[in-house]
Short mmCIF file of C-alpha atoms in Angstrom, two decimals:
data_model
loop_
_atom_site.label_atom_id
_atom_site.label_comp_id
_atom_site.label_asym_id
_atom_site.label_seq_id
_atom_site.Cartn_x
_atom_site.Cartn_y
_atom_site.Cartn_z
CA UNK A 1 97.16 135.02 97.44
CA UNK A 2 100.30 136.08 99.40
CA UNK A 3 103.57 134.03 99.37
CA UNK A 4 103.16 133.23 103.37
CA UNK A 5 99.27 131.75 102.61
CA UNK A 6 100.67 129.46 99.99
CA UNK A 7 103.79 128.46 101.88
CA UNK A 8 101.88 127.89 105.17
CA UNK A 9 99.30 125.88 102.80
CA UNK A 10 101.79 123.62 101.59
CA UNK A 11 102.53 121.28 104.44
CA UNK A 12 98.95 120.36 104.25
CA UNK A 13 98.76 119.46 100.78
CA UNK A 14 101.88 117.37 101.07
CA UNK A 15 100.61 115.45 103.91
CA UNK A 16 97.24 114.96 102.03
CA UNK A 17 99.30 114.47 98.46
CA UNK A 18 100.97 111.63 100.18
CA UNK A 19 97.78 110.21 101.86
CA UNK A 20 95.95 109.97 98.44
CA UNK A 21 99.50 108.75 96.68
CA UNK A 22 99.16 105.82 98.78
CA UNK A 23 95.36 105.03 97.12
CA UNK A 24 96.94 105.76 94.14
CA UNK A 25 99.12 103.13 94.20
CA UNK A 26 96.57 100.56 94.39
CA UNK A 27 94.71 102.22 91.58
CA UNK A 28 97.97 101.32 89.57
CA UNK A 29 98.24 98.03 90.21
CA UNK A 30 95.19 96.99 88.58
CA UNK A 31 95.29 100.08 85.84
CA UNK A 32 98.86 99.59 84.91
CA UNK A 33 99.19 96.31 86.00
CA UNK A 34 96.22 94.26 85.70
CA UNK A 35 95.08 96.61 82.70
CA UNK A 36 91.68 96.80 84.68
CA UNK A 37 89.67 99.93 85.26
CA UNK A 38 88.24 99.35 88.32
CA UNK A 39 86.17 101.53 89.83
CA UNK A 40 85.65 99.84 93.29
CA UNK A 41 87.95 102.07 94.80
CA UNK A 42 85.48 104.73 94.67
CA UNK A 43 83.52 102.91 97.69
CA UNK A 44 86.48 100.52 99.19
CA UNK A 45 88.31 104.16 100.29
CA UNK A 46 85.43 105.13 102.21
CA UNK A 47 85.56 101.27 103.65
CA UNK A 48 88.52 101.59 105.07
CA UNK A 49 87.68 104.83 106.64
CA UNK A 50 84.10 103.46 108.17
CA UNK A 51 85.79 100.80 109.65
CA UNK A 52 88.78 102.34 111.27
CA UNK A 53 86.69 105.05 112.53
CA UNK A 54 83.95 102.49 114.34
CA UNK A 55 87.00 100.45 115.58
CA UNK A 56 88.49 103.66 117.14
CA UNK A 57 85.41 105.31 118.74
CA UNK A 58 84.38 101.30 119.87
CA UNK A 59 87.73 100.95 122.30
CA UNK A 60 89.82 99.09 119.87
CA UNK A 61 93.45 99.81 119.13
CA UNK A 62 94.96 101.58 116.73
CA UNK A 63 96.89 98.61 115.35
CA UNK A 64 93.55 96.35 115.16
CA UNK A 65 91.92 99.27 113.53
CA UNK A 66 94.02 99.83 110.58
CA UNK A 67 94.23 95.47 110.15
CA UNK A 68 90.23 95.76 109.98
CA UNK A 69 90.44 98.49 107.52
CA UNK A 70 92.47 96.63 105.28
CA UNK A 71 90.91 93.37 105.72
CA UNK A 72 87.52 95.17 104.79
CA UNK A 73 89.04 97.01 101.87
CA UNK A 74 90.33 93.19 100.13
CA UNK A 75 87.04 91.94 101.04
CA UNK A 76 85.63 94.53 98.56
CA UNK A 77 88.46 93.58 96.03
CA UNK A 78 87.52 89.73 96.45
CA UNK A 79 83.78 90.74 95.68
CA UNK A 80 84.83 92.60 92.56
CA UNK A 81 86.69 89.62 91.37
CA UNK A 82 84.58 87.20 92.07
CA UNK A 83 82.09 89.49 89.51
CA UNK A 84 84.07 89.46 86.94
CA UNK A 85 86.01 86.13 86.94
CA UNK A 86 83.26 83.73 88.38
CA UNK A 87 80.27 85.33 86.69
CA UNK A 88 81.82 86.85 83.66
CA UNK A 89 80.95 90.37 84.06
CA UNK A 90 83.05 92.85 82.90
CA UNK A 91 85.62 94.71 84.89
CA UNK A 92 84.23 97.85 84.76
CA UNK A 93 80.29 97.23 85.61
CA UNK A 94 81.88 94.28 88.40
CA UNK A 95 83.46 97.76 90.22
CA UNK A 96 80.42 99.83 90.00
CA UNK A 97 78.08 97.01 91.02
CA UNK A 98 80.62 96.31 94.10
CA UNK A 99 80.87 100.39 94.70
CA UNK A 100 77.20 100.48 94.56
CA UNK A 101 76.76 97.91 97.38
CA UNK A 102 79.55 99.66 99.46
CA UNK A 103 77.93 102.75 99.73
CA UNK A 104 74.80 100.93 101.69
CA UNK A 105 77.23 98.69 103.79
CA UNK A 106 79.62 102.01 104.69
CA UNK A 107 75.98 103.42 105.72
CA UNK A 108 75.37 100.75 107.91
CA UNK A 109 79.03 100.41 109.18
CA UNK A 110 78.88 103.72 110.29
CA UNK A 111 75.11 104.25 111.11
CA UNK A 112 74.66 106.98 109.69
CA UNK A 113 76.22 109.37 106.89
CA UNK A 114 79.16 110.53 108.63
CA UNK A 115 81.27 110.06 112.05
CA UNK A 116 83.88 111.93 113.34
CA UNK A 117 87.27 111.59 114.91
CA UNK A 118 88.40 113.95 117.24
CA UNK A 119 92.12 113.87 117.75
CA UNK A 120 91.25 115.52 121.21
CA UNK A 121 89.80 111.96 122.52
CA UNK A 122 91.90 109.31 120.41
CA UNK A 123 95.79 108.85 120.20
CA UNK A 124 95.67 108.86 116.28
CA UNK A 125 98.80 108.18 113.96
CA UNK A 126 98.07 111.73 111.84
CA UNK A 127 96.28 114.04 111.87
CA UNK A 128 95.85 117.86 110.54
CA UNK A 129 96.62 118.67 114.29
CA UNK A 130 100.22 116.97 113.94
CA UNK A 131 101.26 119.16 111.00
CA UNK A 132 103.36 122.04 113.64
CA UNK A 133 104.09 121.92 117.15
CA UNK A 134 104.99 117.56 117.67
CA UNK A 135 108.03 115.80 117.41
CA UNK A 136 109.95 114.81 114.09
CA UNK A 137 108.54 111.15 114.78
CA UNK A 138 105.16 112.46 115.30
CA UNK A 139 104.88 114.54 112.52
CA UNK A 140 102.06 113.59 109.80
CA UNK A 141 104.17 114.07 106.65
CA UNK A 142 106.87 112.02 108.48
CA UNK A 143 104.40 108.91 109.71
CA UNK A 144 102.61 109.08 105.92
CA UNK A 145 106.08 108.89 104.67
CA UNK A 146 106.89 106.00 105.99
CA UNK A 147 103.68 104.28 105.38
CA UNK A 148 104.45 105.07 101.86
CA UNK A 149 107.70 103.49 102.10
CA UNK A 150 107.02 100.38 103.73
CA UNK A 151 103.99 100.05 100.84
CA UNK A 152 106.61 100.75 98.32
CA UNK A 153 108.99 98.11 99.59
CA UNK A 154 106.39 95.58 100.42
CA UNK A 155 105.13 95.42 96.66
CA UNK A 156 108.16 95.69 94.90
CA UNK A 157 109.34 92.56 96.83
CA UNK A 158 105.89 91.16 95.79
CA UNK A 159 106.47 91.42 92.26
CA UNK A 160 109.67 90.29 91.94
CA UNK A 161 108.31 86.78 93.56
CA UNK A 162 106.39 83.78 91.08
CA UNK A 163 103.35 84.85 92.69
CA UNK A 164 103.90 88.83 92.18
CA UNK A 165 105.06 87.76 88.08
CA UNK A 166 102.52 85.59 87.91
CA UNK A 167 100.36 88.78 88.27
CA UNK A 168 102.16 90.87 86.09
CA UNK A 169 102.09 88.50 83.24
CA UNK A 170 98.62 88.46 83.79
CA UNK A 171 98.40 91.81 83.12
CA UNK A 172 100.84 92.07 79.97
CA UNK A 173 99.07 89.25 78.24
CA UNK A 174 96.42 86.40 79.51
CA UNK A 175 96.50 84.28 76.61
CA UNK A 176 100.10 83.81 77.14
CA UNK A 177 99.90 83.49 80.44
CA UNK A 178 97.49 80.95 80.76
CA UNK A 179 99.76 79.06 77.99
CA UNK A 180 102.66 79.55 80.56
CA UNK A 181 100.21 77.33 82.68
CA UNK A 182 99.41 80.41 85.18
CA UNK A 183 95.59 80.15 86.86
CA UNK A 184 94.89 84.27 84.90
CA UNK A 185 91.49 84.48 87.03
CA UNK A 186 92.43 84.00 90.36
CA UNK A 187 95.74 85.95 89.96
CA UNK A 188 93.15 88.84 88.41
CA UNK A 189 91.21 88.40 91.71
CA UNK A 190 94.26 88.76 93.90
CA UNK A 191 95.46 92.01 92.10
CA UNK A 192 92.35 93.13 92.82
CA UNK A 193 92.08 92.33 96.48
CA UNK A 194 96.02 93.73 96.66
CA UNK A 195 94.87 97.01 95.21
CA UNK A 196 91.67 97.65 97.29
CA UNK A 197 93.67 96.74 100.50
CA UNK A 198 96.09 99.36 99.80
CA UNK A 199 93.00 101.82 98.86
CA UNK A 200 91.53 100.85 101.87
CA UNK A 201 94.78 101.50 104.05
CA UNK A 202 94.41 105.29 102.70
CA UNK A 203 90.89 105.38 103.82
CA UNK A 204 92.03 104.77 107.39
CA UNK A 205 94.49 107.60 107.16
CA UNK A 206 92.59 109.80 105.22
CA UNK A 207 89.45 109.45 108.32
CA UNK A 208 92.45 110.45 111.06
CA UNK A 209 93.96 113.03 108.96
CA UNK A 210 90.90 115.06 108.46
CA UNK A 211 88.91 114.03 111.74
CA UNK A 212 85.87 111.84 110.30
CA UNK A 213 84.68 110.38 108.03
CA UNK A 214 81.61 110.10 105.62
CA UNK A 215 80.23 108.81 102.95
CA UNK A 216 80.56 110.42 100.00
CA UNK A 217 84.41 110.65 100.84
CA UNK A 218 85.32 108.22 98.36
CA UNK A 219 83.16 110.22 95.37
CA UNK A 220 85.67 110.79 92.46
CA UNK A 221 88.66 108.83 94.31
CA UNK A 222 89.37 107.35 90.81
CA UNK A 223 90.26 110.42 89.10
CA UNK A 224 92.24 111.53 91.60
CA UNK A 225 93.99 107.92 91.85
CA UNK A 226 94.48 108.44 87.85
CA UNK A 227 95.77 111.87 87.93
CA UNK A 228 98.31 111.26 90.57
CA UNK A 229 99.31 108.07 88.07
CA UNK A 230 99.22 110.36 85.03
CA UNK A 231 100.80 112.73 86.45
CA UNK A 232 103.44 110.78 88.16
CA UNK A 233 104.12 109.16 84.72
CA UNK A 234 104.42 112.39 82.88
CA UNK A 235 106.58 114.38 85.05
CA UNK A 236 108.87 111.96 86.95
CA UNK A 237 109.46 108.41 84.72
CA UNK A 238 112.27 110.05 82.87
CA UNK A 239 114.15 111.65 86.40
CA UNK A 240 113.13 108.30 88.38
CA UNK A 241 113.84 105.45 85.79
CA UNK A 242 111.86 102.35 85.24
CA UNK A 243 112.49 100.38 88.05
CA UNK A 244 109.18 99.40 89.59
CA UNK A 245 109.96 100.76 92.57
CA UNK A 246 110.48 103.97 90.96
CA UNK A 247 107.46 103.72 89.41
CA UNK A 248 105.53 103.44 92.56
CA UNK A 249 107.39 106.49 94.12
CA UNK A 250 106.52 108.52 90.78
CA UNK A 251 102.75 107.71 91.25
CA UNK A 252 102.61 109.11 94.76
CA UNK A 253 104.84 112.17 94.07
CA UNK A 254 102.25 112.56 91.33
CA UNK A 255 99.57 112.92 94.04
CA UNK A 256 101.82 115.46 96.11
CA UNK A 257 101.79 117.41 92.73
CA UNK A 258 98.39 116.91 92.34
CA UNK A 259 96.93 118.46 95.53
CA UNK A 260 99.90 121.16 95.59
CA UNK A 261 97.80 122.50 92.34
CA UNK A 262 94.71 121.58 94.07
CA UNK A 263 95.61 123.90 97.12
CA UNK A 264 96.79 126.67 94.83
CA UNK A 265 93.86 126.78 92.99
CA UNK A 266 91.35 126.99 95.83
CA UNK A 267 93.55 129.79 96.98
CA UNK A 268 93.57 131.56 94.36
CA UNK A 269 89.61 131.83 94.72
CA UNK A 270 88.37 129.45 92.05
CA UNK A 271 85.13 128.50 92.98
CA UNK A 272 85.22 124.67 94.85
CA UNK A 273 82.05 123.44 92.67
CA UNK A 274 84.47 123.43 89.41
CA UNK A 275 86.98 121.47 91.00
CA UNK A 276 85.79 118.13 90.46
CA UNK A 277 85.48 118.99 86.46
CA UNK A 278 88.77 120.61 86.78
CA UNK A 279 90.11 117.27 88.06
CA UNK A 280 88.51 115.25 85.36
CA UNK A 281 90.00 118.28 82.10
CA UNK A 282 93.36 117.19 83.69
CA UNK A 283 93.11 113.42 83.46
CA UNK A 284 91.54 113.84 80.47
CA UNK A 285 94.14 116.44 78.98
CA UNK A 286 96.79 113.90 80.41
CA UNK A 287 95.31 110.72 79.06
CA UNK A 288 95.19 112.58 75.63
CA UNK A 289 98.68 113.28 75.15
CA UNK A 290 100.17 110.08 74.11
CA UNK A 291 97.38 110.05 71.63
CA UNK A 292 98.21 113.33 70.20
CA UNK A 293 102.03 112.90 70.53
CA UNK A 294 101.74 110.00 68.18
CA UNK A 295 99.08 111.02 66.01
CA UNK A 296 100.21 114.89 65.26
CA UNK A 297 103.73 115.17 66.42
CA UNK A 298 105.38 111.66 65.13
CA UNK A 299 106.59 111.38 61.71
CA UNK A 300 105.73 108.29 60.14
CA UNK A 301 107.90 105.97 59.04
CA UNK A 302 109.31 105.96 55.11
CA UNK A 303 110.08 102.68 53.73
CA UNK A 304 113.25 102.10 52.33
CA UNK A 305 114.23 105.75 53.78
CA UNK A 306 113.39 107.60 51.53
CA UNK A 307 109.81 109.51 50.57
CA UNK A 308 108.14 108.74 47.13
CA UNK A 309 107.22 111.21 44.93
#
């Protein structure tokens, strides 16, 4: 791999870093947040994607296209939710019975497995094509960017309202919450709905960026949503602070990092059927750390300060 290959690579794996950041950041609101694994995202990405791309290609605008994405994206959350709050299933199996249905309805959405996008016939907001040769204000990394920002802003003025730390309590603690007389199950079914619009709002780019979109698009989107957390976390809490904000920037700079490697390692000539279990040793390796830090590297405390023969 020569220096120009991975340079000329890497405008490409920001653009898509930044595209999957943005799902990211809904996977942290309800993993970090919420303390919920949910695993909806996994069919609410591809969602969003479906239904921008069939609002597109059926003579709708742009604008009206992304709204529908993200509408159809917290419709998804809303189902999860109302799995695990109304009929007491857990968090985890209420996300793969909701992912489960949303592969069918993406099928049907679409009408078949996949559809594509041409940027030839549509005016889209990104696209590969928009990497070189457009205007500043055209450019894909610069339109993600500020997608990312106005999502950044957007939530951290969320959860500095009663409603948005009514959510985050929820999160930290729902015995005390509920004690603090907040209603814990429908603020768990709004975090949910929050985070699967956002994931769904990165479907609709994603589908633009790379020209169509299918089905099986969304396989494995919570790794990646965890890694780019993970990541984010490990590498950039300490340079960015612990303002929320922050936080939220951290996650999707995790996902830049994230598909930089990701890029590198498919040019280095790995072979692309290992790089879903690569994905999975890193979020693995990453979730283990705090474990190990604590267990192996962590001296344990001596009472009275001093060790007993």
């Amino acid at each position: 791999m020569s220096l120009t290959t991975f340079l000329n690579a890497m405008p490409g794996a920001i653009a898509q870093g930044m595209i999957w950041g943005i799902m990211a950041i809904g996977v942290y609101i309800t993993y970090k947040v919420l303390d919920i694994a949910d695993l909806t995202v996994d069919g609410s990405i591809c969602t969003g994607g479906a239904v921008c791309v069939m609002m597109i290609l059926s003579g709708h605008s742009m604008t009206t296209a992304m709204i529908a994405a993200v509408l159809a994206g917290m419709l998804a959350g809303l189902v999860t939710g109302i799995f695990h709050t109304f009929m007491g299933i857990p968090a985890i199996l209420s996300g793969i019975l909701t992912q489960l249905s949303l592969y069918s309805i993406n099928l049907k959405i679409m009408g078949k497995a996949n559809q594509a996008l041409s940027v030839r016939n549509y005016d889209l907001l990104v696209s590969l094509n928009y990497l070189k040769k457009v205007s500043f204000f055209r450019n894909t990394i610069f339109v993600v960017a500020v997608f990312v920002a106005v999502v950044i802003a957007a939530l951290y003025w969320f959860f500095g309202t009663e409603m948005g730390c009514s959510v985050r309590a929820t999160g930290s603690n729902q015995k005390m919450a509920r004690a603090q007389g907040i209603n814990t199950k429908f603020c768990t079914v709004f975090g949910l709905v929050l985070s699967n619009g956002i994931v769904a709002l990165s479907g609709a780019l994603l589908v633009q960026y790379q020209g169509f979109c299918d089905v099986q698009m969304g396989r494995g989107a919570i790794v990646i949503g965890l890694a780019a957390v993970i990541i984010g976390k490990a590498l950039f809490s300490r340079i960015l602070g612990s303002n929320f904000a922050m936080k939220l920037a951290a996650v999707v700079l995790g996902g830049i990092v994230y598909y930089i490697v990701y890029q590198t390692v498919i040019l280095t000539g790995l072979d692309t059927d290992l790089l879903k279990m690569l994905s999975a040793i890193v979020v693995a390796i990453f979730l283990a750390v705090p474990y190990w830090k604590t267990k192996y590297f962590t001296k344990p405390a001596v009472k009275g300060g001093t060790k007993s023969c």
